[in-house]
Coordinates of C-alpha atoms in Angstrom, one line a residue:
X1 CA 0.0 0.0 0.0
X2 CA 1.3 3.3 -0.7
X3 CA 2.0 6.4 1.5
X4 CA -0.5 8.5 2.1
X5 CA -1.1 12.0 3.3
X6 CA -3.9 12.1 6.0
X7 CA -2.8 15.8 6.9
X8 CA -1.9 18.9 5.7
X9 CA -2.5 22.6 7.4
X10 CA -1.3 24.8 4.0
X11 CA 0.4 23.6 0.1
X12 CA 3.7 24.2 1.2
X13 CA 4.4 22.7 5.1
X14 CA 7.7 23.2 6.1
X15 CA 7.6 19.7 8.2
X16 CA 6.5 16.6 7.0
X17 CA 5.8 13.6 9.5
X18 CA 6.6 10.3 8.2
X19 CA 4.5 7.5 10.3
X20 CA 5.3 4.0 9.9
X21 CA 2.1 1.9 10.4
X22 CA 1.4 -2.2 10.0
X23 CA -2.3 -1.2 9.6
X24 CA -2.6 2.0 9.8
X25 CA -3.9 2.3 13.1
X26 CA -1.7 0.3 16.1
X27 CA -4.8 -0.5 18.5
X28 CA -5.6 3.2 18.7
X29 CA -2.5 4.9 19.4
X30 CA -2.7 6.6 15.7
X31 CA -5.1 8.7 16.1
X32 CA -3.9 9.9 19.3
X33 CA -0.9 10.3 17.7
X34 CA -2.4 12.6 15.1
X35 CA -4.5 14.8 17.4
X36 CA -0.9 15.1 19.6
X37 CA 0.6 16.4 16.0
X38 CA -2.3 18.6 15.0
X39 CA -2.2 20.1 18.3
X40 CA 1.5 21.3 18.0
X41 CA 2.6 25.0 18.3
X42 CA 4.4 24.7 14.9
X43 CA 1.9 25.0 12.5
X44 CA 3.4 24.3 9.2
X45 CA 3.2 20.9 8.8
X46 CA 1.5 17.6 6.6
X47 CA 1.5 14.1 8.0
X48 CA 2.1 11.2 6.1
X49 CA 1.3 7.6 7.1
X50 CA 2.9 5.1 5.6
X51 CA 0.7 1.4 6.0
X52 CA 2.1 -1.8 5.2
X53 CA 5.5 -1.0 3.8
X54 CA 8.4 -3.4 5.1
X55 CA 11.2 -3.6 6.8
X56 CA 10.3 0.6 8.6
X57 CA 13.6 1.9 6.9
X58 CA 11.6 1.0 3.4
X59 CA 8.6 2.5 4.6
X60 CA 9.9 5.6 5.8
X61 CA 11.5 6.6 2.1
X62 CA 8.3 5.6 0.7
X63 CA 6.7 8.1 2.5
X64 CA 9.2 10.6 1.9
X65 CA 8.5 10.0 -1.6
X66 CA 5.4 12.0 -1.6
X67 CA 7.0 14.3 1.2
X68 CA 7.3 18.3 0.2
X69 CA 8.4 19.3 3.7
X70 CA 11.8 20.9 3.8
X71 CA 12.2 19.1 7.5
X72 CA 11.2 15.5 8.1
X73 CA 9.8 14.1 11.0
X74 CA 9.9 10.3 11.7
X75 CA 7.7 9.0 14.3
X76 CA 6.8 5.5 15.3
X77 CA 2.8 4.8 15.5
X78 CA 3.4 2.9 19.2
X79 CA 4.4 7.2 20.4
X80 CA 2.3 9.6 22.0
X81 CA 4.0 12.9 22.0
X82 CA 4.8 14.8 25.5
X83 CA 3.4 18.3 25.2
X84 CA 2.1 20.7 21.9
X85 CA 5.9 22.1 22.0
X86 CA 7.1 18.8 20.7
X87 CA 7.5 20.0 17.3
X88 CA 8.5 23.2 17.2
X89 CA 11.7 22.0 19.8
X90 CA 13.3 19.6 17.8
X91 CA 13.2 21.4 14.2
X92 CA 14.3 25.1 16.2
X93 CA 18.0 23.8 16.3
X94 CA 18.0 22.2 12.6
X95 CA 16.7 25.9 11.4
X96 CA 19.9 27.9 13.8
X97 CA 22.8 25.4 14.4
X98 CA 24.7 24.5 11.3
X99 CA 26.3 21.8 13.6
X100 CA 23.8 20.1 14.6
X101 CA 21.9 17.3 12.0
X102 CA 19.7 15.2 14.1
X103 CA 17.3 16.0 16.9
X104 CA 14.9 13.9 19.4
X105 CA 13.1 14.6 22.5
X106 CA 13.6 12.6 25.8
X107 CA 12.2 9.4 25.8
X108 CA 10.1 8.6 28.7
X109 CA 7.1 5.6 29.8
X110 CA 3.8 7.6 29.5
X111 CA 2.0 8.5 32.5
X112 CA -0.5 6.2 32.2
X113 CA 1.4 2.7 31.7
X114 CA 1.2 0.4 34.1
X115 CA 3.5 -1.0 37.4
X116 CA 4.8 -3.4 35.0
X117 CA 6.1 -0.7 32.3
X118 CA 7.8 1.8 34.9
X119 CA 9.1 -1.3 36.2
X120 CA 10.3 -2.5 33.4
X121 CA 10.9 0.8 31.3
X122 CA 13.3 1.6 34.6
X123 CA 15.5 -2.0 33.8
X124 CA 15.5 -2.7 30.2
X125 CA 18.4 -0.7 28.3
X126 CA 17.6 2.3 26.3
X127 CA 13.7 2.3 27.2
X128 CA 14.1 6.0 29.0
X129 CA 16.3 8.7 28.8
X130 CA 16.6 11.5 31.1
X131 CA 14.6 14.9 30.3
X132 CA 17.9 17.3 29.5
X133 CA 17.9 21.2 30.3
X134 CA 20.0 22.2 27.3
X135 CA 21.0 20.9 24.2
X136 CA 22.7 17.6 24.3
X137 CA 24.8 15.5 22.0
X138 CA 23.7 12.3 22.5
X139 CA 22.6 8.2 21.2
X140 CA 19.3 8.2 22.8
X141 CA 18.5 9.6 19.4
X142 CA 16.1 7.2 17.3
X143 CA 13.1 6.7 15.1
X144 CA 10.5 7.2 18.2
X145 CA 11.2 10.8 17.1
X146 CA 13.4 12.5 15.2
X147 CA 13.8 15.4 13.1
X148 CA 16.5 15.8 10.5
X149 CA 16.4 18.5 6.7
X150 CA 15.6 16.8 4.2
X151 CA 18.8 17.9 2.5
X152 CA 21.0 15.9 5.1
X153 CA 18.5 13.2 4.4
X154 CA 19.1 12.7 0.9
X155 CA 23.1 13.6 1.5
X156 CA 23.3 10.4 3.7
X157 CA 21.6 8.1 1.1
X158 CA 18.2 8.3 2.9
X159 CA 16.8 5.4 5.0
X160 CA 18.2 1.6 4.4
X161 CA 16.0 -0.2 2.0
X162 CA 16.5 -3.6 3.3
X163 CA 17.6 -3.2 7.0
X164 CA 15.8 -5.7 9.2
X165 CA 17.5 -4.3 12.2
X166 CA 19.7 -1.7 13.0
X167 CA 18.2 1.7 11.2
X168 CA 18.4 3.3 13.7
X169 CA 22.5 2.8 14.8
X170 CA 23.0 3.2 10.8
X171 CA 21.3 6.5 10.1
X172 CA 23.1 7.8 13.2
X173 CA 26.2 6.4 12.1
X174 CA 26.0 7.8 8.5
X175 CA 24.7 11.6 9.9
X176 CA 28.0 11.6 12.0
X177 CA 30.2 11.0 8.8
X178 CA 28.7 13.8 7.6
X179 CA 30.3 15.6 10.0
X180 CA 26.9 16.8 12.0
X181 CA 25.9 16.5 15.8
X182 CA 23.0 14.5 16.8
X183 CA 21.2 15.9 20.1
X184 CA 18.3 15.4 22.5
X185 CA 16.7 18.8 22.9
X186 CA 15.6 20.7 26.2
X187 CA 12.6 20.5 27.9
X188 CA 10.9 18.3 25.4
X189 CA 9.6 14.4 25.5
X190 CA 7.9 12.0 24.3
X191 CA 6.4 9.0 25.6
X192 CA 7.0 5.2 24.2
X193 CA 5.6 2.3 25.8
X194 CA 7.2 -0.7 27.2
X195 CA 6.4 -4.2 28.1
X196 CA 3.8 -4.5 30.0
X197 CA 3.9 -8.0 31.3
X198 CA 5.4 -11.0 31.5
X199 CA 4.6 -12.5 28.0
X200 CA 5.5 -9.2 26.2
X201 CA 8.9 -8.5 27.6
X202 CA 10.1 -12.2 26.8
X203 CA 8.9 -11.4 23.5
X204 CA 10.2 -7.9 23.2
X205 CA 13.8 -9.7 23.9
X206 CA 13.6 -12.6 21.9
X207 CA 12.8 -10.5 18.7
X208 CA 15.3 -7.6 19.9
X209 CA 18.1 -11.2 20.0
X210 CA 16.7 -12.5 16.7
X211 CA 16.9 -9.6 14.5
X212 CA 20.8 -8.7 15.8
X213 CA 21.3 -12.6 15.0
X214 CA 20.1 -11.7 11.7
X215 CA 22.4 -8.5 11.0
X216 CA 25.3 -9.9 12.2
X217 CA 24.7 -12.8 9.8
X218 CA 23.8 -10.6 6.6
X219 CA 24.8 -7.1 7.4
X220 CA 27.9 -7.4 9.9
X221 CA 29.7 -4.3 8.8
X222 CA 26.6 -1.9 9.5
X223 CA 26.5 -3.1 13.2
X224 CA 27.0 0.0 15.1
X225 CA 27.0 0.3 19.0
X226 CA 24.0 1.6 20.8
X227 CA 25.1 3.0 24.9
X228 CA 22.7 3.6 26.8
X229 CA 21.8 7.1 28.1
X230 CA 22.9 10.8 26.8
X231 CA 26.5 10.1 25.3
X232 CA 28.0 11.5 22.3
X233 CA 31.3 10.2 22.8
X234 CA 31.4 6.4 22.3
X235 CA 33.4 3.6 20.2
X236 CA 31.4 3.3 16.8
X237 CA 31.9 -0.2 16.0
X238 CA 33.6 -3.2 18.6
X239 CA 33.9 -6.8 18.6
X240 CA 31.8 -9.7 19.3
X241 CA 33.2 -10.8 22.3
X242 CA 33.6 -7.0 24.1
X243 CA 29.5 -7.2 22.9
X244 CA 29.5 -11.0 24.7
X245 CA 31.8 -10.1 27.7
X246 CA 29.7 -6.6 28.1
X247 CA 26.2 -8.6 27.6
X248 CA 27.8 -11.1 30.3
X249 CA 28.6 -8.3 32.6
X250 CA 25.4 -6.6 32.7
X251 CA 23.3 -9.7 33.7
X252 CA 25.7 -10.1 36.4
X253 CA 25.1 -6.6 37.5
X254 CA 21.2 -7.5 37.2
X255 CA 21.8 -10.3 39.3
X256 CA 23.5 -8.5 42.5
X257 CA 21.6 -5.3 42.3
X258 CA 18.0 -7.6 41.9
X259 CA 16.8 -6.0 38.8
X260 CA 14.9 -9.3 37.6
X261 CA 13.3 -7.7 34.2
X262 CA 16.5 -6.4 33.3
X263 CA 17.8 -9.7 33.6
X264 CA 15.0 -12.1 31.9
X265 CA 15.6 -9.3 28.8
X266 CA 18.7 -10.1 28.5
X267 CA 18.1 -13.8 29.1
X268 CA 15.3 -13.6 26.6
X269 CA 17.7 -11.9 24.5
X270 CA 20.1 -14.2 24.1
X271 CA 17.7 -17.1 23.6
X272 CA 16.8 -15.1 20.3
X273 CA 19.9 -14.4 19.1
X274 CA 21.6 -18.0 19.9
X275 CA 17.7 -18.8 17.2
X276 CA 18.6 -16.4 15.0
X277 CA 22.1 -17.8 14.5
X278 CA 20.9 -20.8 13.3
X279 CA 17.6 -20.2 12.1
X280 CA 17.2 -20.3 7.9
X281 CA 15.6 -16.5 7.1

């Protein structure tokens, strides 16, 4: 199915949002999505959603194809934004700072998750990132939310086409060639769910296991590291057994400080990537 534009507030938006969907609709959390973008301070904008398009990086350049925004947007259809300053926050410093290429807001469990989620959002890498008071370079960066010109977009070689995993290390990768800064702006969040039970965080680490099985199998050399937490200053690429020893180290930490989720992740994990190792795809 191809991309379609469900939004537009004048002919010639300076943003356009780029929402990849499976159906179009994500149990609900799309049109909440779209009254959060409709509602935003920065007024110049279309939205585009994208249904049905595979692997994301693929269905984000689709939409882009019909895309006459001179900022893109990229948003994932599980996110709910923060506030109705969302917007005009992360495309502010792409419009002043000839440094800076890539923007995101903080990434945080929305308010109305449950026990489960904080729990879990609290002990599972990457799944928050701290609210920052100024500008700051960081990884945290990824296709929840991000804002980047559509120039730089096009300069990097736009979206991978056939990425299973990984887009969002290897469009952060490629905009830091360029010689650019990617950074989490102040004051600004939005909210991306995780697990919330049992079931769904052995799942959510199986699949996260399976799919790096998979690009270290077909797309080693595009493996790029992913700390977590605000950090600009970090060792692109390292070895599979620094990964192992690290991976190895962490659940050890889980273990003594009794962080169980953290630790059935990682378990889960590995279970997925030992599959995906030896799995035909």
């Amino acid at each position: 199915m191809p991309a379609k534009m469900v939004y537009a507030d004048n002919e010639e938006p300076e943003v356009s949002v780029v929402i990849p969907s499976f159906d179009g609709k994500r149990d609900g959390n799309v049109d909440l999505l779209l009254a959060d973008l409709k509602s935003q301070t920065f007024k110049s904008i279309e939205i585009i959603l994208s249904i049905g398009e595979s692997p994301n990086g693929h269905a984000r350049n689709v939409g882009c194809e019909i895309a006459r925004g001179r900022y893109l947007v990229f948003i994932d259809d599980d996110v709910t934004l923060g506030d109705e300053h969302v917007l005009h926050n992360i495309i502010e410093p792409l419009e002043t700072r000839e440094d800076i290429g890539m923007t995101g807001p903080a990434q945080q469990i929305p308010p109305d998750a449950n026990r489960f989620q904080h729990w879990s959002g609290r002990q599972i890498p990457r799944s928050l990132s701290a609210i920052v008071d100024e500008i700051t370079d960081s990884d945290m960066v990824s296709h929840m939310c991000l804002a980047i010109s559509r120039d730089l977009f096009e300069q990097v070689g736009r979206e991978s086409d056939w990425l299973l995993a990984g887009t969002d290390p290897d469009l952060r990768h490629r905009v830091r060639q360029a010689g650019y800064r990617i950074v989490v702006v102040p004051h600004t969040w939005a909210y991306h769910p995780a697990p919330d039970d049992m079931r769904s965080l052995l799942s959510f680490g199986y699949k996260k296991g399976r799919f790096t099985a998979w690009q270290y199998r077909f797309a080693r050399d595009l493996m790029y590291d992913a700390p977590d937490g605000h950090t600009g200053d970090f060792k692109a690429q390292t070895t599979l057994p620094y990964r192992v020893l690290r991976k190895v180290g962490r659940m050890g930490k889980e273990l003594i400080a009794l962080r169980p989720l953290g630790l059935v992740f990682d378990l889960a994990y590995t279970v997925g990537y030992m599959h995906g190792l030896s799995r035909k795809w």
